[in-house]
N, CA, C and O of each residue as an XYZ file, in Angstrom:
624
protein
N       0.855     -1.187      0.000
C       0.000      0.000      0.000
C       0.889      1.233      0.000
O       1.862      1.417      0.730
N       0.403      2.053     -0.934
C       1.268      3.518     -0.612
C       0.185      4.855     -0.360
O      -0.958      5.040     -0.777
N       1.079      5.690      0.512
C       0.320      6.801      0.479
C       0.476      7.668      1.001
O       0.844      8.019      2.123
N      -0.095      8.428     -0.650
C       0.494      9.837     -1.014
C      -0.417     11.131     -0.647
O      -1.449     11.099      0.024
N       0.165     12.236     -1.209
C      -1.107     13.402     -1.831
C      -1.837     12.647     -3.135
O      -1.434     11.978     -4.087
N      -3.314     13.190     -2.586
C      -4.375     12.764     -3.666
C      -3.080     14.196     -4.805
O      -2.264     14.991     -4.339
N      -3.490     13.921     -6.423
C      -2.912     14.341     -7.035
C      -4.626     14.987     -7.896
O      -5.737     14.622     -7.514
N      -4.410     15.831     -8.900
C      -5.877     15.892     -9.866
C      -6.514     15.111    -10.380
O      -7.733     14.949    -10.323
N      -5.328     14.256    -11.227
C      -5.963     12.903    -11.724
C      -6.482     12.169    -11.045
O      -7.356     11.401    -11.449
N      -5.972     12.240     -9.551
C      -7.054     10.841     -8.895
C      -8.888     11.192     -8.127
O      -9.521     10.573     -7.271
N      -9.161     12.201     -8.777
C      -9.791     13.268     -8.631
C     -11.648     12.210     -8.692
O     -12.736     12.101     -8.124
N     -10.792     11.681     -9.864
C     -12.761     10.849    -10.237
C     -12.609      9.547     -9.949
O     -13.696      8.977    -10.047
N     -11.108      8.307     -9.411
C     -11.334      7.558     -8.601
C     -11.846      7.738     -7.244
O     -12.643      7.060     -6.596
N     -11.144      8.908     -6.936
C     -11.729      9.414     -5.776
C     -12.911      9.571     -5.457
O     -13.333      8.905     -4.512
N     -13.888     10.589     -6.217
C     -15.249     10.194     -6.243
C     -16.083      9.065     -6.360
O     -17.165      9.025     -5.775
N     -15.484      7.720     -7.392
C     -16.027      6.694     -7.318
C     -15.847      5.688     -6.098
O     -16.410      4.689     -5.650
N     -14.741      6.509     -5.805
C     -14.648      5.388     -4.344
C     -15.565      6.039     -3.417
O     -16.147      5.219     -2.706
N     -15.949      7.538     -3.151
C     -16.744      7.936     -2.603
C     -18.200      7.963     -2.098
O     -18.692      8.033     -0.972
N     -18.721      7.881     -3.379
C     -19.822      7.221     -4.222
C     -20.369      5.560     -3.380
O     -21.368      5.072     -2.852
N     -19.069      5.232     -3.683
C     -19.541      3.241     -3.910
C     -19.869      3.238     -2.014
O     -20.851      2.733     -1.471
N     -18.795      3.910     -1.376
C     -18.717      3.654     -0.141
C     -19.920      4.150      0.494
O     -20.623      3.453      1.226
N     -20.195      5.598      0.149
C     -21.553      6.120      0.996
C     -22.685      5.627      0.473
O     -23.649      6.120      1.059
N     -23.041      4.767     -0.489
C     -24.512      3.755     -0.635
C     -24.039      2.171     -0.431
O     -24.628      1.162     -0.818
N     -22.692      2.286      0.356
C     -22.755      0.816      0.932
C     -22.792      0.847      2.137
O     -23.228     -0.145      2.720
N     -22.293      2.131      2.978
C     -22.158      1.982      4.337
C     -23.497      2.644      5.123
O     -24.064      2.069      6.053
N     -24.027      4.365      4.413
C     -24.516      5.047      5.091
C     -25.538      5.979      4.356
O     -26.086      6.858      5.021
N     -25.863      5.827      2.873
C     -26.973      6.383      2.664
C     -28.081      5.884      2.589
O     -29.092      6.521      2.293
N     -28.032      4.286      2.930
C     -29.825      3.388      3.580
C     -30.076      4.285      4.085
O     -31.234      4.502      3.731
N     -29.570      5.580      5.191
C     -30.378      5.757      5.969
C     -31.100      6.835      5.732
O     -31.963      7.163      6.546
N     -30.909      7.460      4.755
C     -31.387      9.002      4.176
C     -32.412      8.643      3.140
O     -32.216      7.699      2.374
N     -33.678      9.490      3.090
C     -34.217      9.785      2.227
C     -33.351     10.004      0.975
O     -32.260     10.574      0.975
N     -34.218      9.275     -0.504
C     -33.888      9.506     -1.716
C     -32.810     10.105     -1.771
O     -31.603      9.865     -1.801
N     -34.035     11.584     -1.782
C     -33.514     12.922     -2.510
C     -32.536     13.459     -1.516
O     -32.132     14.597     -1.753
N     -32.048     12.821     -0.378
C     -31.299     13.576      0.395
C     -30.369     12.682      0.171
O     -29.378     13.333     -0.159
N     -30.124     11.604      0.159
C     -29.116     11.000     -0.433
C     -28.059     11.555     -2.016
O     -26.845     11.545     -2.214
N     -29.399     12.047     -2.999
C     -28.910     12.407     -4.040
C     -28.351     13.701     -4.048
O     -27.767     14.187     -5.016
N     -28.509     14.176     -3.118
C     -28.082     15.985     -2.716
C     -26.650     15.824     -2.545
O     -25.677     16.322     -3.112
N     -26.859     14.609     -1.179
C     -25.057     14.785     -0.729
C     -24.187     13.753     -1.593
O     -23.214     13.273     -1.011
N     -24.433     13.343     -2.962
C     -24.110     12.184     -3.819
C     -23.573     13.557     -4.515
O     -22.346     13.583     -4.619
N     -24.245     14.676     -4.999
C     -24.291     15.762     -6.002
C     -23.045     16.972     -5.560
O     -22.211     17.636     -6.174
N     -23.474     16.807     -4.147
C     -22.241     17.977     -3.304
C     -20.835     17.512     -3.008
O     -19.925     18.305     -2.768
N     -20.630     15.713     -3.044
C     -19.706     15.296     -3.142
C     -18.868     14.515     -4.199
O     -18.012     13.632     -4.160
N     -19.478     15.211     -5.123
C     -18.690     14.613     -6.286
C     -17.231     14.674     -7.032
O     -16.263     14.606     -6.275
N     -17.039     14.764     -8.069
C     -15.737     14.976     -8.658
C     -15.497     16.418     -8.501
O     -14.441     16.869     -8.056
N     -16.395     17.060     -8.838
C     -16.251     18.801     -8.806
C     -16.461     19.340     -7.237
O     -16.101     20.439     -6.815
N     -17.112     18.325     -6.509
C     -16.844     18.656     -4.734
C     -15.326     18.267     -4.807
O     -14.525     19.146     -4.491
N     -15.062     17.593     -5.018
C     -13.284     17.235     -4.598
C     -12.666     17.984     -5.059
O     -11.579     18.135     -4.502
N     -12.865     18.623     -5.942
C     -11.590     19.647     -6.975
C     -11.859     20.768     -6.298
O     -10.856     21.255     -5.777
N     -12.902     21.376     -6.113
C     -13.780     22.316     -4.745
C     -12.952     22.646     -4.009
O     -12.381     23.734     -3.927
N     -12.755     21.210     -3.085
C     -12.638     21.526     -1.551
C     -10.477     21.550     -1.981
O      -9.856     22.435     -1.391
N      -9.929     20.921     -2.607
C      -8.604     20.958     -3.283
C      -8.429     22.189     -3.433
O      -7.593     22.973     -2.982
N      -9.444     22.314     -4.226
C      -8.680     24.245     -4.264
C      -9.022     25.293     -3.671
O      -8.817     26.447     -4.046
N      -9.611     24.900     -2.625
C     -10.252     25.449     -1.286
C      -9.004     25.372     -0.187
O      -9.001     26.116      0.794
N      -7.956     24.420     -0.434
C      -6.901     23.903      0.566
C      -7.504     22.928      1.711
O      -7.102     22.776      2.865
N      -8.577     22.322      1.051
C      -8.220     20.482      1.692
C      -6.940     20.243      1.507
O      -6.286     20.757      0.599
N      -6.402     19.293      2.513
C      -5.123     18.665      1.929
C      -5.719     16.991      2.091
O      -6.347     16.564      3.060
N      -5.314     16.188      0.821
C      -6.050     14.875      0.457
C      -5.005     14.024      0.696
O      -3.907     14.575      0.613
N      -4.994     13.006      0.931
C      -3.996     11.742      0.946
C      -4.962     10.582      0.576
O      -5.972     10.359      1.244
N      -4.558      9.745     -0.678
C      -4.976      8.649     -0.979
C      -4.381      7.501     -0.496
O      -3.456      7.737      0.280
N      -4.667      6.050     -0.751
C      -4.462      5.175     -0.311
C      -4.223      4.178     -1.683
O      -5.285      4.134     -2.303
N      -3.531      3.651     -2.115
C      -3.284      3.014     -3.490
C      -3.212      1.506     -3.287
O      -2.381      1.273     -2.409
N      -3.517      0.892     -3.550
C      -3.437     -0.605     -3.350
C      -2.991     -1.517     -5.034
O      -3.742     -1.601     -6.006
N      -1.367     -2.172     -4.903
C      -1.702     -2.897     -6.244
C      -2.740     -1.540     -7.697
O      -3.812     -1.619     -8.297
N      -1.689     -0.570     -7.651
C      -2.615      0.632     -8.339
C      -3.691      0.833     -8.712
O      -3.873      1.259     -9.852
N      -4.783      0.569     -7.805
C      -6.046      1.226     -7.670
C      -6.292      1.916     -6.390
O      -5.840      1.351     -5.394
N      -7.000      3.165     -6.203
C      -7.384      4.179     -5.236
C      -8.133      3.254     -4.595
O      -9.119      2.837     -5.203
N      -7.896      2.813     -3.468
C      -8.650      1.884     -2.227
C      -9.067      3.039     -1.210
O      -9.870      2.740     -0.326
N      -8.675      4.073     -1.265
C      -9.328      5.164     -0.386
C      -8.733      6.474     -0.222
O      -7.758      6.865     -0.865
N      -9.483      7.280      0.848
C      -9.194      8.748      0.754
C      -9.161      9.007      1.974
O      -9.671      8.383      2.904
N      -8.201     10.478      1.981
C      -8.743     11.241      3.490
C      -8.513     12.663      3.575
O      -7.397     13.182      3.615
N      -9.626     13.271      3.602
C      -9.664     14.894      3.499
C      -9.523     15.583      4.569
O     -10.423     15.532      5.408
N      -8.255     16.469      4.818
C      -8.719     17.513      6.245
C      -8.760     18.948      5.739
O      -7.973     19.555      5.012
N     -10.008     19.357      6.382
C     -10.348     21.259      6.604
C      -9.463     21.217      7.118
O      -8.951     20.132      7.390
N      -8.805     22.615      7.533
C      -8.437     23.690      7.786
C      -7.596     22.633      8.575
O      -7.448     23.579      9.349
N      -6.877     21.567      9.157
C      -6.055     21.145      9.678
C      -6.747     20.334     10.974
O      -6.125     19.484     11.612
N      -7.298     20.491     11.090
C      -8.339     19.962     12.033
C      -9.538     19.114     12.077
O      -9.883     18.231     12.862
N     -10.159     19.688     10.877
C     -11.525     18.667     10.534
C     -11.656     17.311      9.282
O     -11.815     17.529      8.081
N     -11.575     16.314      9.731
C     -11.261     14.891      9.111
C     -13.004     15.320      8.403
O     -14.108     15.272      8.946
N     -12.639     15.679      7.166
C     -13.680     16.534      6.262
C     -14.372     14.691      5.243
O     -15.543     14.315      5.193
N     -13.579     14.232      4.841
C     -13.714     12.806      4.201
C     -12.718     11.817      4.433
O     -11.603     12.057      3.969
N     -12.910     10.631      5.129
C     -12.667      9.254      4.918
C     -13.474      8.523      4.155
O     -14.677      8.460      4.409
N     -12.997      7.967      3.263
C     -13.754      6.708      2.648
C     -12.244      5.735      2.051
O     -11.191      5.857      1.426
N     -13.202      4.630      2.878
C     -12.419      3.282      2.070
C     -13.308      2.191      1.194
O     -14.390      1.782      1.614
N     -12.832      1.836      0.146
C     -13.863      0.963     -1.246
C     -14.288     -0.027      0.232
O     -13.685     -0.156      1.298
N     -15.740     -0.691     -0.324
C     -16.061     -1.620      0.480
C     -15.021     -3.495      0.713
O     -15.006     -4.347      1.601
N     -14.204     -3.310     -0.883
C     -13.409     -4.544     -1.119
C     -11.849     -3.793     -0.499
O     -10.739     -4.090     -0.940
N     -12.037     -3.075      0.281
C     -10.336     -2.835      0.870
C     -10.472     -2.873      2.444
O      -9.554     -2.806      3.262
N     -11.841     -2.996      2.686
C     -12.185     -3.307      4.343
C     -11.096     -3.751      4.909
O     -10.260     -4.352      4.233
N     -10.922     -3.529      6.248
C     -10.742     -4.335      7.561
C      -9.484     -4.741      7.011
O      -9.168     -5.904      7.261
N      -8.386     -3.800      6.057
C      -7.290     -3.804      5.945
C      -6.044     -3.198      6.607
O      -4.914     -3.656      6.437
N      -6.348     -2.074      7.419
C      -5.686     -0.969      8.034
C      -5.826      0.018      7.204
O      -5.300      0.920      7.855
N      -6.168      0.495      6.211
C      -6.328      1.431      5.185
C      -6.611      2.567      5.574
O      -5.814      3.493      5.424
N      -8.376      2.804      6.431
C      -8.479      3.968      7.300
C      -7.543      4.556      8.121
O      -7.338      5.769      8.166
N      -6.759      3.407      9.012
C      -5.820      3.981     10.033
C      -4.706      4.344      9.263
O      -3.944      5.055      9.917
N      -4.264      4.089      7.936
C      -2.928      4.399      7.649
C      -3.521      5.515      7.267
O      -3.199      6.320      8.140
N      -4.237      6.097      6.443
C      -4.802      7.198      5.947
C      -4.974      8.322      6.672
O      -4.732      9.496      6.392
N      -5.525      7.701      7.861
C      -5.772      9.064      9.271
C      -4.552      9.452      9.638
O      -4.345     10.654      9.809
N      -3.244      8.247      9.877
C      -1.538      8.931     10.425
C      -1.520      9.596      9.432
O      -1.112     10.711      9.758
N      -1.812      9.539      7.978
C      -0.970     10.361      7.021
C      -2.036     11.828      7.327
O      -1.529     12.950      7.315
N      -3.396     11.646      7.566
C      -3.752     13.141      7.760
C      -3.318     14.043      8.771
O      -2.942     15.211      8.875
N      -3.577     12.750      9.676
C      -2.743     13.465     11.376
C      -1.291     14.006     11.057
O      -1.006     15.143     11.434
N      -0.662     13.489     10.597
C       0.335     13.752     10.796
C       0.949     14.999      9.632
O       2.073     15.465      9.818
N       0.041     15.493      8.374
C       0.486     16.669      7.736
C      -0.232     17.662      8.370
O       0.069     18.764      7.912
N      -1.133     17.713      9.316
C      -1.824     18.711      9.821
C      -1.309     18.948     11.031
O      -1.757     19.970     11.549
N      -0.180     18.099     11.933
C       0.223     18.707     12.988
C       1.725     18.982     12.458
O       2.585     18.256     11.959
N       1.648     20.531     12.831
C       2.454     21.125     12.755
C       2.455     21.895     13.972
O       1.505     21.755     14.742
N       3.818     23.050     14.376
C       3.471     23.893     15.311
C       2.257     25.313     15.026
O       1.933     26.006     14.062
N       1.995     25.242     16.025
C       0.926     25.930     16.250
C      -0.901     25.443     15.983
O      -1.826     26.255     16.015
N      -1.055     23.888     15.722
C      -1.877     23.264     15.862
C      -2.745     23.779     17.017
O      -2.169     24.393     17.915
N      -4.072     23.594     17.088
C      -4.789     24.085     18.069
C      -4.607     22.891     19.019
O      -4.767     23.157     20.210
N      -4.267     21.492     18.669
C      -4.242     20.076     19.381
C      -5.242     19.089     19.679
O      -5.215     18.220     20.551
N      -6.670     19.507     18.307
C      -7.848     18.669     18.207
C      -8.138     18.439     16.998
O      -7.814     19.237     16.118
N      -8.663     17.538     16.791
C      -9.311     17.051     15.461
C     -11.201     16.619     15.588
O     -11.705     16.065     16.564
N     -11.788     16.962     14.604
C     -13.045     16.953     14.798
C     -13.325     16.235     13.504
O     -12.550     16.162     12.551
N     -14.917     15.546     13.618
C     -15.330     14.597     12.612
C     -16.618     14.482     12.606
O     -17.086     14.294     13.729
N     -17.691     14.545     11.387
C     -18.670     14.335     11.616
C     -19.187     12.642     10.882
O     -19.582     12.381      9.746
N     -19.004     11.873     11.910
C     -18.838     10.049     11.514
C     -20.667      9.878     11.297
O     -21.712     10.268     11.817
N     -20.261      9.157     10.343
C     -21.721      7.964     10.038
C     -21.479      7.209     10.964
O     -20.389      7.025     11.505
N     -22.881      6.537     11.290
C     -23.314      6.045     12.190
C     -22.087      4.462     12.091
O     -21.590      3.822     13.018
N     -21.938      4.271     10.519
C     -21.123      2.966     10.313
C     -19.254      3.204     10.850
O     -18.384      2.350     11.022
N     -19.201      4.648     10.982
C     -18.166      4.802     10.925
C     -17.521      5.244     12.565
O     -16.318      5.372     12.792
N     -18.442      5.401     13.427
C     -18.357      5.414     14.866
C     -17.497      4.900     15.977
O     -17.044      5.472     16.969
N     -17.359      3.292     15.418
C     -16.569      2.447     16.466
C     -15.427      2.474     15.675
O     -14.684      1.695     16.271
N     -14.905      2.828     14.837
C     -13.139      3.403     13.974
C     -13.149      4.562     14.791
O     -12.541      4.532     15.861
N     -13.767      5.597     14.425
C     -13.148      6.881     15.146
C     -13.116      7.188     16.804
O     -12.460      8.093     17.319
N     -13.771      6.455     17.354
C     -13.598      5.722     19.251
C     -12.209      4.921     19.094
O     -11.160      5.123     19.705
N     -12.414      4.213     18.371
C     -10.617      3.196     18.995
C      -9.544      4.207     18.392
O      -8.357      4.032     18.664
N      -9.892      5.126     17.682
C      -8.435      6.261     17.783
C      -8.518      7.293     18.809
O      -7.516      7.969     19.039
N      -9.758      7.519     19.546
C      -9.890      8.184     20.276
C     -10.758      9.296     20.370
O     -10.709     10.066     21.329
N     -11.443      9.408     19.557
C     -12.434     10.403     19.156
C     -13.827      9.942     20.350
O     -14.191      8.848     20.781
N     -14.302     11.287     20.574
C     -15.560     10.939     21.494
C     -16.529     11.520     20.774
O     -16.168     12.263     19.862
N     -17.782     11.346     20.983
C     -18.960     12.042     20.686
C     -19.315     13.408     21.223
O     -19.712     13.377     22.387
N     -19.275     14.440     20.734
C     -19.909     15.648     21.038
C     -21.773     16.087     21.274
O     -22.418     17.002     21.785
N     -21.980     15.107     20.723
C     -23.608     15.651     20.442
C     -24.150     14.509     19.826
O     -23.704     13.741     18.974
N     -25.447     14.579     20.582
C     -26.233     13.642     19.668
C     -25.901     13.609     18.162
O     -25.216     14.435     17.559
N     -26.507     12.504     17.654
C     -26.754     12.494     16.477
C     -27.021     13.260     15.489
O     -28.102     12.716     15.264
N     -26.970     13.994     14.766
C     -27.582     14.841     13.725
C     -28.437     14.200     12.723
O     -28.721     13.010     12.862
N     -28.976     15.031     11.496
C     -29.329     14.535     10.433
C     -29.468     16.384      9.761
O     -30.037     17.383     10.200
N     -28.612     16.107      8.502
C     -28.612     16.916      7.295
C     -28.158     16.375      5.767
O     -27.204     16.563      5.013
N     -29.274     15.674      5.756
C     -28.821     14.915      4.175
C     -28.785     13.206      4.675
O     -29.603     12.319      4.433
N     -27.705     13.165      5.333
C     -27.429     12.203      6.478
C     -27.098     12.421      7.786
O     -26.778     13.423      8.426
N     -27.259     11.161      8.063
C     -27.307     10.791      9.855
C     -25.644     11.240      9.757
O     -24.987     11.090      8.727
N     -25.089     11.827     11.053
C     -23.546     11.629     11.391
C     -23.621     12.309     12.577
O     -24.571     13.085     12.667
N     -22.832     12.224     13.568
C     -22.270     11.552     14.669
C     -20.807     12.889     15.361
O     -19.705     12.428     15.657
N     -21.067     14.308     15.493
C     -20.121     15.262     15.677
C     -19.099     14.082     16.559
O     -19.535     13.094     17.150
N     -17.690     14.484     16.459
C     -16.725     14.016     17.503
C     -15.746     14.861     17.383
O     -15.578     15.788     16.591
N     -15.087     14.445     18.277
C     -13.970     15.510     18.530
C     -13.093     14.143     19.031
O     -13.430     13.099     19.588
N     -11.679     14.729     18.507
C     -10.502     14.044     19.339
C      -9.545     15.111     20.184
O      -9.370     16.099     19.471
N      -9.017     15.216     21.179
C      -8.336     16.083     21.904
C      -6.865     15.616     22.365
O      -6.816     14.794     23.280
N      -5.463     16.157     21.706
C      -4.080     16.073     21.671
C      -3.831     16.952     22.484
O      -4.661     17.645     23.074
N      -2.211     17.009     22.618
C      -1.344     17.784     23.472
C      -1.051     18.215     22.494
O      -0.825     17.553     21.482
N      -0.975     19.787     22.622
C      -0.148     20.938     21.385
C       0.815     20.101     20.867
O       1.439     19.175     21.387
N       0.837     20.590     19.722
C       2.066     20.143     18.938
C       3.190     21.503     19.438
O       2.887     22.696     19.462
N       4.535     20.894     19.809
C       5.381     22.010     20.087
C       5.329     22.745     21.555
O       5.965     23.799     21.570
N       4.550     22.310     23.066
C       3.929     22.261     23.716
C       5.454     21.582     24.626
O       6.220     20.650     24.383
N       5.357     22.653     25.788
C       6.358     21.743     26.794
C       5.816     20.950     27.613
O       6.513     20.268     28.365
């Protein structure tokens, strides 16, 4: 497995892995049309979006195909994880999260990371340490606010 910066080109595997994952894991639970909203807001042109918005992306490559992704806001907010449903229960997520964690801490980090998890995606972001902030939500889909809380980066 390697992994890099998402690059442009991997721009519409990316979406298809996006795609495949959120109507296998977590859009049963949404209405249709609310499913098709956040299918529409996260597409190829959401990824190029939030890229040139300054997401910073790291893919996950397997045997050269995109087995997954991981998007952080502003250095802090784990904005997209997705892993294909055939790269499961590989370590893929967790290698993906060190590579986010670890380009987003730099000095002067605030020393938290925040996430808004599907309901499928809950007991991954607890065994790294993430807690729940708030009930449940629903906007489009169900997800799950969390927060994880570090020691400053650079911090005596």
């Amino acid at each position: 497995m390697q992994i890099r910066l998402l690059e442009p080109a991997d721009i519409p595997a990316a979406a298809a892995v996006l795609r495949r994952a959120a109507e296998t894991f977590f859009l049963h639970e949404s209405a249709p049309e609310d499913a098709a909203g956040f299918l529409a807001q996260h597409d190829a042109a959401g990824l190029r979006r939030n890229l040139d918005a300054g997401f910073v992306y790291h893919v996950a490559v397997v045997d050269g195909v995109l087995a997954g992704f991981i998007g952080v806001r502003g250095g802090t907010h784990v904005f997209h994880l997705f892993v294909d449903a055939a790269y499961q229960r590989r370590g893929i997520a967790r290698a993906l999260w060190d590579a986010g964690r670890a380009a987003a801490l730099v000095p002067g980090h605030p020393g938290f990371f925040t996430v808004n998890s599907s309901n499928f995606a809950v007991p991954f972001y607890a065994s790294l340490g993430f807690v729940r902030t708030a009930p449940m939500q629903v906007d489009k889909v169900r997800y799950n606010p969390m927060r994880l809380s570090m020691p400053l980066v650079g911090a005596a």
